[in-house]
Coordinates of C-alpha atoms in Angstrom, one line a residue:
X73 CA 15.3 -5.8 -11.9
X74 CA 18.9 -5.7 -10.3
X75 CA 18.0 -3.7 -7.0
X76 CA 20.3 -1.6 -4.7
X77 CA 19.8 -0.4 -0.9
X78 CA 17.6 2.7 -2.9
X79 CA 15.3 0.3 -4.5
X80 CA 11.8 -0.3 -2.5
X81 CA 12.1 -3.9 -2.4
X82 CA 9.8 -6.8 -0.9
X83 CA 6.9 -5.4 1.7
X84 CA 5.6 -1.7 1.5
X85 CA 2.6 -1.6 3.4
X86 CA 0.0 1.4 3.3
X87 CA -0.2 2.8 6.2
X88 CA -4.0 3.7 7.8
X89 CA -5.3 7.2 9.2
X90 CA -6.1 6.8 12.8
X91 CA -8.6 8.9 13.8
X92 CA -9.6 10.5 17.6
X93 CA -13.3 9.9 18.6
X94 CA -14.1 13.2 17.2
X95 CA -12.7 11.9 13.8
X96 CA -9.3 14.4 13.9
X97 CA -6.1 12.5 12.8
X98 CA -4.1 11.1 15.9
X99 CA -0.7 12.0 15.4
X100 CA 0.8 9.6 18.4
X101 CA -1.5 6.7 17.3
X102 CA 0.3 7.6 13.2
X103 CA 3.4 7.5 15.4
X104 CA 2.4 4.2 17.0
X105 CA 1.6 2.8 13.4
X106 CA 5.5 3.9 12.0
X107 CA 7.1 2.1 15.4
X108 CA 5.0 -0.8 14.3
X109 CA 6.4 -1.4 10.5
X110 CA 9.8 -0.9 11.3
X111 CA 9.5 -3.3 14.5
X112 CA 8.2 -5.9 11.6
X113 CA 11.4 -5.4 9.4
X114 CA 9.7 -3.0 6.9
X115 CA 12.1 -1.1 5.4
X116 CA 9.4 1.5 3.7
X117 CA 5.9 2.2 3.8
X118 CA 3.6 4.3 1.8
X119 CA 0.6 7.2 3.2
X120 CA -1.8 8.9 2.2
X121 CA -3.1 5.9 0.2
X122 CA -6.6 4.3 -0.7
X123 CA -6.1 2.5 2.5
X124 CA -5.2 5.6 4.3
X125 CA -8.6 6.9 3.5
X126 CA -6.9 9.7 1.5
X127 CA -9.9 10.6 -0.3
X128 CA -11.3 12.1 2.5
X129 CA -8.4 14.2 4.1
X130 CA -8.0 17.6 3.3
X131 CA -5.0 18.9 1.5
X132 CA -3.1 20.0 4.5
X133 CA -3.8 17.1 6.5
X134 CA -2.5 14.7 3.4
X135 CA 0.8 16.7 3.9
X136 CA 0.5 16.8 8.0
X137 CA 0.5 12.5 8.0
X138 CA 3.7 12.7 5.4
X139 CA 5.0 15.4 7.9
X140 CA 4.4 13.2 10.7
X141 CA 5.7 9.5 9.6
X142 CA 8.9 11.4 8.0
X143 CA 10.0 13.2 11.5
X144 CA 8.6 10.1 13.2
X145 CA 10.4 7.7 11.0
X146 CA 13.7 9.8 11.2
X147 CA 15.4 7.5 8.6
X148 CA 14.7 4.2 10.3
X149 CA 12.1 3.6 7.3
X150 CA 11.5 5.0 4.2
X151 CA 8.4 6.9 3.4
X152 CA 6.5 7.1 0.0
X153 CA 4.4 10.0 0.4
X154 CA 1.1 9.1 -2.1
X155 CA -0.2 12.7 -3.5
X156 CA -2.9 11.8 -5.3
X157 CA -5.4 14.5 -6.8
X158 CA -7.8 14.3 -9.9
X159 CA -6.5 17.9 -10.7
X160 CA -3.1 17.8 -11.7
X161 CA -2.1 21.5 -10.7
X162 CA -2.7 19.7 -6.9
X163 CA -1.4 17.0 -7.0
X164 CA 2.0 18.6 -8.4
X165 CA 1.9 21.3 -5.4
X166 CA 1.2 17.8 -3.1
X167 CA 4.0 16.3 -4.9
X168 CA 6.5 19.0 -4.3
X169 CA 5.6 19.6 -0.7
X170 CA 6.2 16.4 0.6
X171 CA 9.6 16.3 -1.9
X172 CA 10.3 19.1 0.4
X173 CA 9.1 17.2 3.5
X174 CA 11.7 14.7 3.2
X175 CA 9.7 11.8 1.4
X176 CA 12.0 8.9 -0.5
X177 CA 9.9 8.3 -3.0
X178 CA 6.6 10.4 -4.7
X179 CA 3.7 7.8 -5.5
X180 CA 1.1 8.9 -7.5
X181 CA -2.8 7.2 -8.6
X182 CA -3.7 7.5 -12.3
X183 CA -6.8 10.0 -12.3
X184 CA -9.8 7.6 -12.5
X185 CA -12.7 9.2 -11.6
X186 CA -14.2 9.5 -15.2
X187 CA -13.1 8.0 -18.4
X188 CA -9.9 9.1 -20.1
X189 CA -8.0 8.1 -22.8
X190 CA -4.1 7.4 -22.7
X191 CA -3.3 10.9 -24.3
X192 CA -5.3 12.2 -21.5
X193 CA -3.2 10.6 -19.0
X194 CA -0.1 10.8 -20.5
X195 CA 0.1 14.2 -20.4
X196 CA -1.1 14.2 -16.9
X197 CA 2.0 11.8 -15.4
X198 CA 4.4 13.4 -17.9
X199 CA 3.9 17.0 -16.5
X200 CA 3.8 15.4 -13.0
X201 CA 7.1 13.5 -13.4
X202 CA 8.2 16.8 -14.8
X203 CA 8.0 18.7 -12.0
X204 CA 10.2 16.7 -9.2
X205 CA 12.3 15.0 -11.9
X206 CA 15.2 14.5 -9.2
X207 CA 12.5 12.5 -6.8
X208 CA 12.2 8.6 -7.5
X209 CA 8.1 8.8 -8.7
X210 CA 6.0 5.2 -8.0
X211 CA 2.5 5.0 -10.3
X212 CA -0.3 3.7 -9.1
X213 CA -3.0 2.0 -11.4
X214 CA -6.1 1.3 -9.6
X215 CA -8.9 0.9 -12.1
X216 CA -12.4 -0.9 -11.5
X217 CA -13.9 0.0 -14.6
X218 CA -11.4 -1.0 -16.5
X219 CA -7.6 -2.3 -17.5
X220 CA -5.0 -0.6 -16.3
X221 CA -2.3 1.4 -18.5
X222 CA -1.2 -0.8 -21.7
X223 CA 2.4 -1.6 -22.1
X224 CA 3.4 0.4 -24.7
X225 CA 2.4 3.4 -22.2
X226 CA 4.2 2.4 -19.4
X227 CA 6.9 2.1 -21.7
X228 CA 6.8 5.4 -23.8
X229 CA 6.7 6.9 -20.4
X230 CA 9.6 5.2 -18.6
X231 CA 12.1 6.0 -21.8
X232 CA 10.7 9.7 -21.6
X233 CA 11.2 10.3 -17.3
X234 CA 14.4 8.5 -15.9
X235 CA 12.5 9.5 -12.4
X236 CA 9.3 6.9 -13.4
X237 CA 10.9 4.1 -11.2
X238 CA 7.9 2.1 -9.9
X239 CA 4.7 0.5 -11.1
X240 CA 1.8 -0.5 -8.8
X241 CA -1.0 -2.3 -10.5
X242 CA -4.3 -3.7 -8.8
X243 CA -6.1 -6.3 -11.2
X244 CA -7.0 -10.2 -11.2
X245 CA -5.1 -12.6 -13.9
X246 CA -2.2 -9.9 -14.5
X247 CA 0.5 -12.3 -14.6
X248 CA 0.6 -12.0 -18.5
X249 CA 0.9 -8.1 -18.4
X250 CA 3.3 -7.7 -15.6
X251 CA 5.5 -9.9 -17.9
X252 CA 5.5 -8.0 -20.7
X253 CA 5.8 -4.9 -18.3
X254 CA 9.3 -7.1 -17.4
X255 CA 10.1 -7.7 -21.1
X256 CA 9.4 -4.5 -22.8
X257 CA 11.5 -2.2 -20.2
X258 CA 13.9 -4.6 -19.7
X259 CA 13.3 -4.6 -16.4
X260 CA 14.1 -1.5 -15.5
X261 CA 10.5 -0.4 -13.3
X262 CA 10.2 -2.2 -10.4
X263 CA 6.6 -3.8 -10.5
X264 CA 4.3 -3.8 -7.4
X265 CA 1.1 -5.6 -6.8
X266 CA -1.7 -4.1 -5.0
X267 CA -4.9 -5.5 -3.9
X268 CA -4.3 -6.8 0.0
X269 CA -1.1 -8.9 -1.9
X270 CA -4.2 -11.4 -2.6
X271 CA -2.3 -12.4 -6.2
X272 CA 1.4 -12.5 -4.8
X273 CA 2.0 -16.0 -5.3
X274 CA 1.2 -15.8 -8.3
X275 CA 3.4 -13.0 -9.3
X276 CA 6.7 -13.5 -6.7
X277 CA 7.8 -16.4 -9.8
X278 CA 7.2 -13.8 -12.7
X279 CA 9.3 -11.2 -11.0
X280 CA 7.5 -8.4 -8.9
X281 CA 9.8 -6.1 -6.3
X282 CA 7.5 -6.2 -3.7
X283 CA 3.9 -6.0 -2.5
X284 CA 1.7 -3.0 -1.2
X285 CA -0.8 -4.7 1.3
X286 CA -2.3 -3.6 4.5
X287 CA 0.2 -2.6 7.4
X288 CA -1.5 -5.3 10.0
X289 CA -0.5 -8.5 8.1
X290 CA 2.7 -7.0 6.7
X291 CA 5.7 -8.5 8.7
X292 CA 3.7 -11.8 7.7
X293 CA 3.6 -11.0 4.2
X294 CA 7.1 -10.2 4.3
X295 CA 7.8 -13.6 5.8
X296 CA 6.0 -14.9 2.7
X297 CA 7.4 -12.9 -0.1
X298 CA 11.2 -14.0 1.2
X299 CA 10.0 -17.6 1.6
X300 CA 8.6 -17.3 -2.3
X301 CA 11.4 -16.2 -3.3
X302 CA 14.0 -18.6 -1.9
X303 CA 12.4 -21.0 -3.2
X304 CA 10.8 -22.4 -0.3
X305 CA 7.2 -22.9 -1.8
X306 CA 5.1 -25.0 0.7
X307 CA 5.9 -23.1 3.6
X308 CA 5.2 -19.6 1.8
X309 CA 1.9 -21.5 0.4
X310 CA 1.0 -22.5 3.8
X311 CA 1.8 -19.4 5.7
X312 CA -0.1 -17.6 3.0
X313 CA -3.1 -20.1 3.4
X314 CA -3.2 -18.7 7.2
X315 CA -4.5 -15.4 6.5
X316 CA -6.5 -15.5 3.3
X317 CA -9.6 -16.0 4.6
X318 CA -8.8 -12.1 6.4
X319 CA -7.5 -10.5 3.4
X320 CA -10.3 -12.0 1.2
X321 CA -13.1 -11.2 3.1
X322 CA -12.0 -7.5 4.4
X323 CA -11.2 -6.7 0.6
X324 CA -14.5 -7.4 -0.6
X325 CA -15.2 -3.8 -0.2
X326 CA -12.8 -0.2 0.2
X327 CA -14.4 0.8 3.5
X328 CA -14.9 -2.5 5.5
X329 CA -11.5 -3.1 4.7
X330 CA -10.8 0.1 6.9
X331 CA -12.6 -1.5 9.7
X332 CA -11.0 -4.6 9.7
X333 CA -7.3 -3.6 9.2
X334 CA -7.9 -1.1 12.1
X335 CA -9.6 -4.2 14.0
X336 CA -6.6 -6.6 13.2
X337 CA -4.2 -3.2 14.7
X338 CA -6.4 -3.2 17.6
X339 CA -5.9 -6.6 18.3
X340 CA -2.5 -6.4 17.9
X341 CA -2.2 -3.7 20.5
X342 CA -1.1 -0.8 18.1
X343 CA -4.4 1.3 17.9
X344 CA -6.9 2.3 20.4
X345 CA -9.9 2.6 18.2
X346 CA -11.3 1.5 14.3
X347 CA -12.6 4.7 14.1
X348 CA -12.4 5.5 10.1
X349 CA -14.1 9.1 8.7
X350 CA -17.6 9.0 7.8
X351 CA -18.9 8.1 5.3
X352 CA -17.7 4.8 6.6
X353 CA -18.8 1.1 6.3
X354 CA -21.2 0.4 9.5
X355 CA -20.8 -3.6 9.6
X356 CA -23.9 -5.9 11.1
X357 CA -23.6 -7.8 14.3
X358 CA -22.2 -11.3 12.2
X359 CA -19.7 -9.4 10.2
X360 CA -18.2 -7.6 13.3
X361 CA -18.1 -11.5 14.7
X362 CA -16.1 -13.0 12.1
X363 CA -13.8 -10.3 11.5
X364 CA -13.3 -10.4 14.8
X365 CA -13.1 -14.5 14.6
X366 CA -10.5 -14.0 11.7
X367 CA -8.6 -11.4 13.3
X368 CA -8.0 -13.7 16.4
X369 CA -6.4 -16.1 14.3
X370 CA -4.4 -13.8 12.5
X371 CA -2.8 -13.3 16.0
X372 CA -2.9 -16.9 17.1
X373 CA -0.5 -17.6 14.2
X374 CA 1.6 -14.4 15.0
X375 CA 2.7 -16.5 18.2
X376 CA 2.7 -19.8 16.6
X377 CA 6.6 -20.6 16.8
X378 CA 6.2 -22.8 13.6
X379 CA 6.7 -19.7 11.1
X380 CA 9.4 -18.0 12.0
X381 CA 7.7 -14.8 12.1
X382 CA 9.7 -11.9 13.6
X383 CA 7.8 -11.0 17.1
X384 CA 6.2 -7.1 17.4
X385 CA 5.8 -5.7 20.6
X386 CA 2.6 -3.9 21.1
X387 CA 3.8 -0.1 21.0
X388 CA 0.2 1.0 22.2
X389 CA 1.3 4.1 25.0

């Protein structure tokens, strides 16, 4: 996909819901966490996602964060404001809100709480694209039970709404699909792997925009997807190699990847607290050692001169 300076492009992390000990959202810590991506080169970043904990913020407070990291963000970054709802009269008043807001780009998850067929969700992301057809619209497809949208949909859909621009998908051994994503629409939606960026090696060479991991290791990833794509293999495999054992383990479930990513934030002097809404993961005494343990060397490699990595300051007031 030939991309301009309005494509998303490369790194476009999900940024986390910092909570107050009293489990409010902390507007200056969402503040801290905006100063943070653009300080690591980010040129957009996406909220309220899985990884934001968006399933268990109101309405109004899923349009308060977008609020929040558009003012805060004042054009410095963009912001893809994620307005996910199982109903789809919601997530179309979600949608248009945070149009309204100021938001670059609309991303939406494909309803997955039960079983649907393709009809069923065609006609769901049809009227939703429908409704802010002049807003750039990214689709999410996050599917445990199952594969993701087939080709021919993605397809059907992108000929029918000029606005469907992007395409996030979240499954092991997808290399195949997201090629024939790239074949049948000619390249024309800009493909995104999910999932921590755990398959992005794998997928930089078959020709993905960009990855949607975690905010804490993104300026790394960045470094990685730009050193995969120049060509320079060994030193993205190696850099890579550094913080897979973090991504692996903290992926291994939803809510302890909270906890860690708002450890590894902690660590790097950008939050104050891990503090994610119950119901939240409680980890025993040896997980909350090795993450820890992994964390600290996540941040023993941010200072290791070897890499290149573009230096953060901590932002924590």
């Amino acid at each position: 996909m030939t991309t301009t300076d309005n494509d998303l492009f490369g790194v476009v992390p999900i940024i986390p819901t910092p909570f107050t000990e009293q489990e409010e959202i902390d507007e200056d810590a969402l503040r801290n966490l905006v100063d943070f991506a653009i300080a690591g080169g980010i040129g957009a970043a996406c909220l309220p996602a899985y990884a934001s904990e968006f399933y268990k913020l109101t309405d109004d407070e899923k349009l308060r964060v977008v609020r929040v990291a558009v003012d805060h963000a004042a054009g410095r970054m963009k912001v893809v404001a994620q307005s996910n709802h199982p109903s789809l009269k919601v997530a179309i008043r979600l949608a248009q809100a945070n149009v309204e807001a100021g938001a670059d780009v609309i991303s939406l998850a494909v309803p997955r709480i039960f079983s649907l067929p393709e009809t069923s969700l065609k006609a769901y992301l049809s009227e939703f694209l429908e409704a802010i057809p002049n807003t750039p619209v990214l689709i999410q497809d996050f599917n445990p039970g199952g594969s993701s949208i087939s080709v021919s949909f993605i397809q059907e859909l992108m000929n029918e709404h000029p606005n469907f621009k992007y395409l996030k998908l979240e499954e092991p051994l997808c290399a195949p699909k997201f090629e024939a994503i790239i074949e049948a629409t000619k390249g024309k939606i800009g493909l995104f792997e999910g999932w921590g960026g755990l398959y992005m090696l794998e997928l930089v060479p078959v020709g993905i925009q960009g990855v949607m991991p975690g905010l804490a290791v993104a300026d790394i990833l960045q470094r990685v997807f730009t050193l995969r794509r120049n060509g320079e293999d060994a030193k993205a495999f190696d850099l890579f190699e550094k913080i897979m054992p973090q991504i692996f383990f903290s992926l291994q479930n939803m809510e302890l990847f909270h906890y860690a990513e708002k450890e590894l934030l902690m660590a790097r002097g950008v939050l104050s607290n891990s503090i994610a809404r119950k119901a939240a993961y409680i980890p025993d005494a040896s997980s909350v050692r090795y993450i820890r343990e992994l964390n600290e060397r996540v941040v023993e490699l941010l200072n290791d001169e070897t890499y290149a990595i573009r230096p953060v300051e901590k932002v924590l007031a």
